[in-house]
Short mmCIF file of N, CA and C in Angstrom, two decimals:
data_model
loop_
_atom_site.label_atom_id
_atom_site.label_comp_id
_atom_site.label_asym_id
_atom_site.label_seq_id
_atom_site.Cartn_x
_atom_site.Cartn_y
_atom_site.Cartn_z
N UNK N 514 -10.78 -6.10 15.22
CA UNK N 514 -10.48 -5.43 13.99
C UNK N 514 -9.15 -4.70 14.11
N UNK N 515 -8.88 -4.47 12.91
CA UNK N 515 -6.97 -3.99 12.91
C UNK N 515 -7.68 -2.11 12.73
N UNK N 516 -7.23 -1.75 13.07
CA UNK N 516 -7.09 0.07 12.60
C UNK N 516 -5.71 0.00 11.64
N UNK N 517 -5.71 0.35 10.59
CA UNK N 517 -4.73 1.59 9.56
C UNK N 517 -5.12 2.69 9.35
N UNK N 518 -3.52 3.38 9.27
CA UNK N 518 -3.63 4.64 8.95
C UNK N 518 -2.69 5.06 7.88
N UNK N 519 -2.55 5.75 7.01
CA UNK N 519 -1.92 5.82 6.18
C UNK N 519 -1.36 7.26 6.16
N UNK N 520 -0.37 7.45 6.05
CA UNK N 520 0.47 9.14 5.56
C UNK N 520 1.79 8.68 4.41
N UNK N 521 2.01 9.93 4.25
CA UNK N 521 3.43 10.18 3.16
C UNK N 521 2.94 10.55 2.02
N UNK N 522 1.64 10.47 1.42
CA UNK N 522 1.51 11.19 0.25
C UNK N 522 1.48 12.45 0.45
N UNK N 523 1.70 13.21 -0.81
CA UNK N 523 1.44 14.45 -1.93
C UNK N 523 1.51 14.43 -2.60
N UNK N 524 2.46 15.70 -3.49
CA UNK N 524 2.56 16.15 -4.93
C UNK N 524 4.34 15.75 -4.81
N UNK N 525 4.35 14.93 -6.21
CA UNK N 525 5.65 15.03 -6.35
C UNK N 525 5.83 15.32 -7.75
N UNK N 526 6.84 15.47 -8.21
CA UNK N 526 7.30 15.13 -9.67
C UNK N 526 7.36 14.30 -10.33
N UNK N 527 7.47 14.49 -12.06
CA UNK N 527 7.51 12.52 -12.30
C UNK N 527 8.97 12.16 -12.11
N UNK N 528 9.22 11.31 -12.12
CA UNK N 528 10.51 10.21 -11.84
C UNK N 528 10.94 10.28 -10.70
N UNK N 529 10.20 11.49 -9.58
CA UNK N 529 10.64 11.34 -8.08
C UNK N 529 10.04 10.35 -7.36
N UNK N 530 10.24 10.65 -6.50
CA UNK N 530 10.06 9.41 -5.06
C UNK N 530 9.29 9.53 -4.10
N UNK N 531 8.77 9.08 -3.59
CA UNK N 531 7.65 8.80 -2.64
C UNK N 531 7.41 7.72 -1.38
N UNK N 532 7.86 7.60 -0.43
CA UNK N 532 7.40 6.91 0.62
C UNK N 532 6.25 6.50 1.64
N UNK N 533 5.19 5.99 1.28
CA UNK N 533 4.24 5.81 1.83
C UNK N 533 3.62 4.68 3.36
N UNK N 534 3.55 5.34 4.33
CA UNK N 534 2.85 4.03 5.54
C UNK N 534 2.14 4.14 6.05
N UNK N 535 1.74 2.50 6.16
CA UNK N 535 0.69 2.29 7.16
C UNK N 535 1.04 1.97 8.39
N UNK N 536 0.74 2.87 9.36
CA UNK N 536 0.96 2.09 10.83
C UNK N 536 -0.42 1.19 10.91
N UNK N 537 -0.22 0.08 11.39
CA UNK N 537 -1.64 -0.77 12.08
C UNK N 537 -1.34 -0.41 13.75
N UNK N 538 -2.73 -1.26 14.13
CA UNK N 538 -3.07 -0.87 15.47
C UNK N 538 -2.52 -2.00 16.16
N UNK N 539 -2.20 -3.04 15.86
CA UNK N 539 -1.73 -4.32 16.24
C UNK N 539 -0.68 -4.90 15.63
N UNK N 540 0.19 -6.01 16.40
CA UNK N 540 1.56 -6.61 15.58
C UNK N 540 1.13 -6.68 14.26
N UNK N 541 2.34 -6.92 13.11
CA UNK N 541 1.59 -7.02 11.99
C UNK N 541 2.51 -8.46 11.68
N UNK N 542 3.10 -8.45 12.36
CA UNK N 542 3.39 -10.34 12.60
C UNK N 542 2.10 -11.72 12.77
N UNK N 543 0.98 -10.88 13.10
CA UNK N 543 -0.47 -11.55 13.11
C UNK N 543 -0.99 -11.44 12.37
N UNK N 544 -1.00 -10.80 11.08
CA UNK N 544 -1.57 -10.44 9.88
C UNK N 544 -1.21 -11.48 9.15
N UNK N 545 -2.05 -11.76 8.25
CA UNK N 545 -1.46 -13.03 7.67
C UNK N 545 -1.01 -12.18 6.27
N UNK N 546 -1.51 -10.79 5.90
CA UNK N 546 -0.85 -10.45 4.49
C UNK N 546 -1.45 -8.86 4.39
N UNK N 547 -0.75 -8.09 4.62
CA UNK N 547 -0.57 -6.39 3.98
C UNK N 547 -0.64 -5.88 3.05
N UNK N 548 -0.95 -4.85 2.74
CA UNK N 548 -0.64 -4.43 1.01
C UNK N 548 -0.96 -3.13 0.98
N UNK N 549 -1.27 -2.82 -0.38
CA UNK N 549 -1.23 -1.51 -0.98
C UNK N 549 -2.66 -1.64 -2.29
N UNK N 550 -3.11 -1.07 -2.41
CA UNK N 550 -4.72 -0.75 -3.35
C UNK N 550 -4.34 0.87 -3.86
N UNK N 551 -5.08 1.25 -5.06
CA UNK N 551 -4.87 2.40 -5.24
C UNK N 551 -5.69 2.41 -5.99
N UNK N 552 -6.63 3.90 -6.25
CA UNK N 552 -7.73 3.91 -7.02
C UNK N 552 -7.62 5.62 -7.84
N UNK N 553 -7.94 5.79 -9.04
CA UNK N 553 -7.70 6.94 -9.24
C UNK N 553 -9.23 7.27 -9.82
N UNK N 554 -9.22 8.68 -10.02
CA UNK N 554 -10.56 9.06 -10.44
C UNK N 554 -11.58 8.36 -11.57
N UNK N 555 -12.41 7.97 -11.87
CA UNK N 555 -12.99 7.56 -12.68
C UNK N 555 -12.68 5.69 -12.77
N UNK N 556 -11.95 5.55 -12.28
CA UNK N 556 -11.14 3.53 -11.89
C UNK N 556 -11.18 2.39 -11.08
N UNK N 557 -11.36 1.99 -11.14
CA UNK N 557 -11.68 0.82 -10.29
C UNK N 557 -10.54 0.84 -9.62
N UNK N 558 -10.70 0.44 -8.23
CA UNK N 558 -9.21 0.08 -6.58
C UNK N 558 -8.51 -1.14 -7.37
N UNK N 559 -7.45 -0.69 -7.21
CA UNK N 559 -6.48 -1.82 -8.22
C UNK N 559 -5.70 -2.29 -7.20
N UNK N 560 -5.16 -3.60 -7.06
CA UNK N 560 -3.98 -4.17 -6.20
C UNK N 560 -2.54 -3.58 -6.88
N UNK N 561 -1.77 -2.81 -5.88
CA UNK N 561 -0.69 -2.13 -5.69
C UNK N 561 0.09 -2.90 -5.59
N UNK N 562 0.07 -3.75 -4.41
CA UNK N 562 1.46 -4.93 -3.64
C UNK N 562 0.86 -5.25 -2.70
N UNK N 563 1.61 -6.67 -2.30
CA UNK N 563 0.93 -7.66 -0.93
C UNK N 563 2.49 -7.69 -0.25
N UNK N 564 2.36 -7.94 0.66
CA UNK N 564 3.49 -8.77 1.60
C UNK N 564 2.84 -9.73 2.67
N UNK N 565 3.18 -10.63 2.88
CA UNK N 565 2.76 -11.84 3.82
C UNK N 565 3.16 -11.60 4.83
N UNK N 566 2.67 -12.17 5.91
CA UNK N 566 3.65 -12.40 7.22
C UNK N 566 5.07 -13.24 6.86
N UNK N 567 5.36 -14.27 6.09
CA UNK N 567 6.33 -15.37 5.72
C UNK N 567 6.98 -14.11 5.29
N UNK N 568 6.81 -13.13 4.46
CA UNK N 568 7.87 -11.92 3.84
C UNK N 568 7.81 -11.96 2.21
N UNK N 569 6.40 -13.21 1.81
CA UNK N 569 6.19 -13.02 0.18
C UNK N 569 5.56 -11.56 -0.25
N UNK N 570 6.04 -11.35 -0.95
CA UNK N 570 5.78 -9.99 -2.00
C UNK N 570 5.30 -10.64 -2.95
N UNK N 571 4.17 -9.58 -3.64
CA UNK N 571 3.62 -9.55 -5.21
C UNK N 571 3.07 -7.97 -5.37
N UNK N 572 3.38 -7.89 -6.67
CA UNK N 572 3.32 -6.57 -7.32
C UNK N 572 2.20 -6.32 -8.65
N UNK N 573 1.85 -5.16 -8.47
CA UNK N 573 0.98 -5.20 -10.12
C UNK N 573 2.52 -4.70 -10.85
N UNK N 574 2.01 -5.60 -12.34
CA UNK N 574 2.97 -5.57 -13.22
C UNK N 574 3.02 -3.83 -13.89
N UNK N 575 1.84 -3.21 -13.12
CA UNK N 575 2.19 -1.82 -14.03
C UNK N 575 4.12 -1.27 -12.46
N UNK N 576 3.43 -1.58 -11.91
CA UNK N 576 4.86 -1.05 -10.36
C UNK N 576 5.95 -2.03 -10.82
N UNK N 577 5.91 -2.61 -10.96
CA UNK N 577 7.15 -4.17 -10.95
C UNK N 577 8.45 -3.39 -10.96
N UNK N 578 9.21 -2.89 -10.49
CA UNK N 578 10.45 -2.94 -10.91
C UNK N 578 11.02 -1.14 -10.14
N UNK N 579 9.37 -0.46 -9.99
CA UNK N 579 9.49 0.88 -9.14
C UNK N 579 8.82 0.94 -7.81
N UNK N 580 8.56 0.30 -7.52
CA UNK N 580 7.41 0.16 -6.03
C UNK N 580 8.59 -1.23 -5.34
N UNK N 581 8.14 -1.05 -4.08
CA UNK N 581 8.72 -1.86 -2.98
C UNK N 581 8.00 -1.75 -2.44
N UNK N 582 7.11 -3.08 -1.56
CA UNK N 582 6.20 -3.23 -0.58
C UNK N 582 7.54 -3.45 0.68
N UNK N 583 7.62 -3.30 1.95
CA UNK N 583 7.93 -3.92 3.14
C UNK N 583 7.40 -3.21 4.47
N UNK N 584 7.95 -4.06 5.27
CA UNK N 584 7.61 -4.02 6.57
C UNK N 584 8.83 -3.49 7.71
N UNK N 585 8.04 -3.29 9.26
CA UNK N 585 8.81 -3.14 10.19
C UNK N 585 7.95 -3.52 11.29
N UNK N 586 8.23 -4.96 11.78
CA UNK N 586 7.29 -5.36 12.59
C UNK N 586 6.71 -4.56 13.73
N UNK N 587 8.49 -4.08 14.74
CA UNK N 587 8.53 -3.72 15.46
C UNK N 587 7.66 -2.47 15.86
N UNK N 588 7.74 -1.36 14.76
CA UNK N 588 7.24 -0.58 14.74
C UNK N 588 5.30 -0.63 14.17
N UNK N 589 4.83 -1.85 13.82
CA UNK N 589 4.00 -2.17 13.35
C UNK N 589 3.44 -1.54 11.82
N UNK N 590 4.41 -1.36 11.63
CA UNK N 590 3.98 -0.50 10.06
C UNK N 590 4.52 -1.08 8.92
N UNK N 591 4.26 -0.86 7.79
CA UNK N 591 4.18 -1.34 6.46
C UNK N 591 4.47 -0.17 5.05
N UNK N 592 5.42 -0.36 5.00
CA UNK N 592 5.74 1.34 3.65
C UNK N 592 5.66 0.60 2.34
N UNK N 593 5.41 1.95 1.47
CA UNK N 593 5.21 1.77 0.26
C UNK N 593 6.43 2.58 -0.54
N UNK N 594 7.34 2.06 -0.34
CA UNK N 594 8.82 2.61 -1.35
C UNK N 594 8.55 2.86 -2.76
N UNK N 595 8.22 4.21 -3.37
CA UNK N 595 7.75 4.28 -4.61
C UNK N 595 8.53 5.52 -5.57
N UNK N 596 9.32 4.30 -6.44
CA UNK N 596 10.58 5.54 -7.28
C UNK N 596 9.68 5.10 -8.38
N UNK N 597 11.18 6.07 -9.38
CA UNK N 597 10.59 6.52 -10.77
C UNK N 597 8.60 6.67 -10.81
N UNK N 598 8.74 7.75 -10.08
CA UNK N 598 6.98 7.61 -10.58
C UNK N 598 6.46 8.50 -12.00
N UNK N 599 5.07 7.88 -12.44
CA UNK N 599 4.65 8.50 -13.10
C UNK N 599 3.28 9.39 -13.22
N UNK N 600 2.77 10.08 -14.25
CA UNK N 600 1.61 10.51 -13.95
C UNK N 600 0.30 9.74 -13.49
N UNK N 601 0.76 8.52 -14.13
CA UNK N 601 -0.41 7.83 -14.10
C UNK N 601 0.01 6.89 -12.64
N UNK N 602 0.44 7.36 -12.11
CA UNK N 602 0.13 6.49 -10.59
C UNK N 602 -0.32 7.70 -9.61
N UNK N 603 -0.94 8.42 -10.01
CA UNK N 603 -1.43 9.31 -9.47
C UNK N 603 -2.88 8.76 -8.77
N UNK N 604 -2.92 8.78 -7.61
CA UNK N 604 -4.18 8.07 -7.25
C UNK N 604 -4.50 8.81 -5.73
N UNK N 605 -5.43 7.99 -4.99
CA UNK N 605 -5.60 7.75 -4.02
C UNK N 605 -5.17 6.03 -3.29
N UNK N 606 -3.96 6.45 -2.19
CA UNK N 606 -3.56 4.96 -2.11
C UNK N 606 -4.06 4.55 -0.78
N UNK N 607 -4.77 3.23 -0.44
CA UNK N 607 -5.33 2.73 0.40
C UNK N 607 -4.18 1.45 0.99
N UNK N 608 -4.19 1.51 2.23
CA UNK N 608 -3.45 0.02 3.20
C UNK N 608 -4.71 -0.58 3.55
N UNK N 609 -4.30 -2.04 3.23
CA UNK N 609 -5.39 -3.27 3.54
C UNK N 609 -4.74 -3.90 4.09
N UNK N 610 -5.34 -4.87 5.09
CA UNK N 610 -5.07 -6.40 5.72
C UNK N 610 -5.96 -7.24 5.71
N UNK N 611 -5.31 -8.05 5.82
CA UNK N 611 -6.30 -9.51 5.75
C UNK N 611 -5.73 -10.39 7.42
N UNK N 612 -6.60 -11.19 7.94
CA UNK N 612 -5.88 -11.77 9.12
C UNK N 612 -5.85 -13.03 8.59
N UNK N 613 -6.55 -13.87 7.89
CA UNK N 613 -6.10 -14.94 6.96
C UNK N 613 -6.25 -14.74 5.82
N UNK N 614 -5.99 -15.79 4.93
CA UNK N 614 -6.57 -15.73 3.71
C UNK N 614 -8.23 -16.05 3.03
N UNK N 615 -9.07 -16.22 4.17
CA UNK N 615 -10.20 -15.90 3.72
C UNK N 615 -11.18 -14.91 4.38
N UNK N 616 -9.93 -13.77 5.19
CA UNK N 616 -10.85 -13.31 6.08
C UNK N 616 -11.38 -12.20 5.12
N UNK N 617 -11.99 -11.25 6.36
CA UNK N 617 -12.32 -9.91 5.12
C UNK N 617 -11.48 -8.79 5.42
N UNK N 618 -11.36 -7.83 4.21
CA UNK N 618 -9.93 -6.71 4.43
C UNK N 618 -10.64 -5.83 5.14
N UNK N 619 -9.59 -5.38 5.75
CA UNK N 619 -9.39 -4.38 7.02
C UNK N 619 -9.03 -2.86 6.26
N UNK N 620 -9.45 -1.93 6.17
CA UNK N 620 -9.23 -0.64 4.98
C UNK N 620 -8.30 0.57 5.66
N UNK N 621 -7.59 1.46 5.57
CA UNK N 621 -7.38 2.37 5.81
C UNK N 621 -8.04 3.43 5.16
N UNK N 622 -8.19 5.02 5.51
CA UNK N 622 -8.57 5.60 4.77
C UNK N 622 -8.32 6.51 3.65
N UNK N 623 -6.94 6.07 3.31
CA UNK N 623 -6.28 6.44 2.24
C UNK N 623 -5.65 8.08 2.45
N UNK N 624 -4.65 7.72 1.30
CA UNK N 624 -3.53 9.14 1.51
C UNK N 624 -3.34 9.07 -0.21
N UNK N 625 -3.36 10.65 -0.71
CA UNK N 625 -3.63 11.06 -2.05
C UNK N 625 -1.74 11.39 -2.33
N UNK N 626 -1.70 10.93 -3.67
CA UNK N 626 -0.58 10.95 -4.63
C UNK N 626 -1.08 11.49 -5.60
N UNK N 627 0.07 12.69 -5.74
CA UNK N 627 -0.17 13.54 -6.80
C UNK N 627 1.16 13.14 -7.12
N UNK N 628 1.13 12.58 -8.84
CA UNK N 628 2.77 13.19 -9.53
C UNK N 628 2.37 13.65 -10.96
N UNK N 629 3.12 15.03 -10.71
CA UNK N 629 2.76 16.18 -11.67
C UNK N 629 3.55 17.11 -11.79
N UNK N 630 3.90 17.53 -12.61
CA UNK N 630 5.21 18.73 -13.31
C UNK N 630 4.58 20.01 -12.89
#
């Protein structure tokens, strides 16, 4: 099994910035795909962003254009680059892995985002 851990949340402002990672416990060159989940009070865990081992990205269309999924092998970790934010990405954000594509996800235990005036 992979261990994640997740830090970089708090409270920010809206339209500020936020950097979020997961270190894993193992290369993440063996992972077959990373990401980001986020769940806020009362909501169902929503898909945030994926990255592959190959280096494919996908985004929920609410982030598209303010979120950046990537990586740093070396260091085995995985950030969540997150501008212009708003209130409503206010959540609790979770790091997942998968070791293939039909395995089962691997969870971290999440790091809380506050953005609020």
């Amino acid at each position: 099994q992979v261990q994640l851990e997740e830090s970089g949340g708090g409270l920010v402002q809206p339209g500020g910035s936020l950097r979020l990672s997961c270190a894993a416990s193992e290369s993440i060159s063996s992972i077959y795909s990373m990401g980001w989940y986020r769940q806020a009070p009362g909501k169902q865990r929503e898909l945030v962003a994926t990255i592959t081992n190959a280096g494919s990205t996908t985004y929920a269309d609410s982030v598209k254009g303010r979120f950046t999924i990537s990586r740093d092998n070396a260091k085995m970790t995985v950030y969540l680059q997150m501008n212009s934010l708003k209130p409503e990405d206010t959540a609790v954000y979770y790091c997942t892995a998968k070791r293939s594509p039909w395995a089962l996800r691997a969870w971290g235990q999440g790091t809380q985002v506050t953005v609020s005036s």
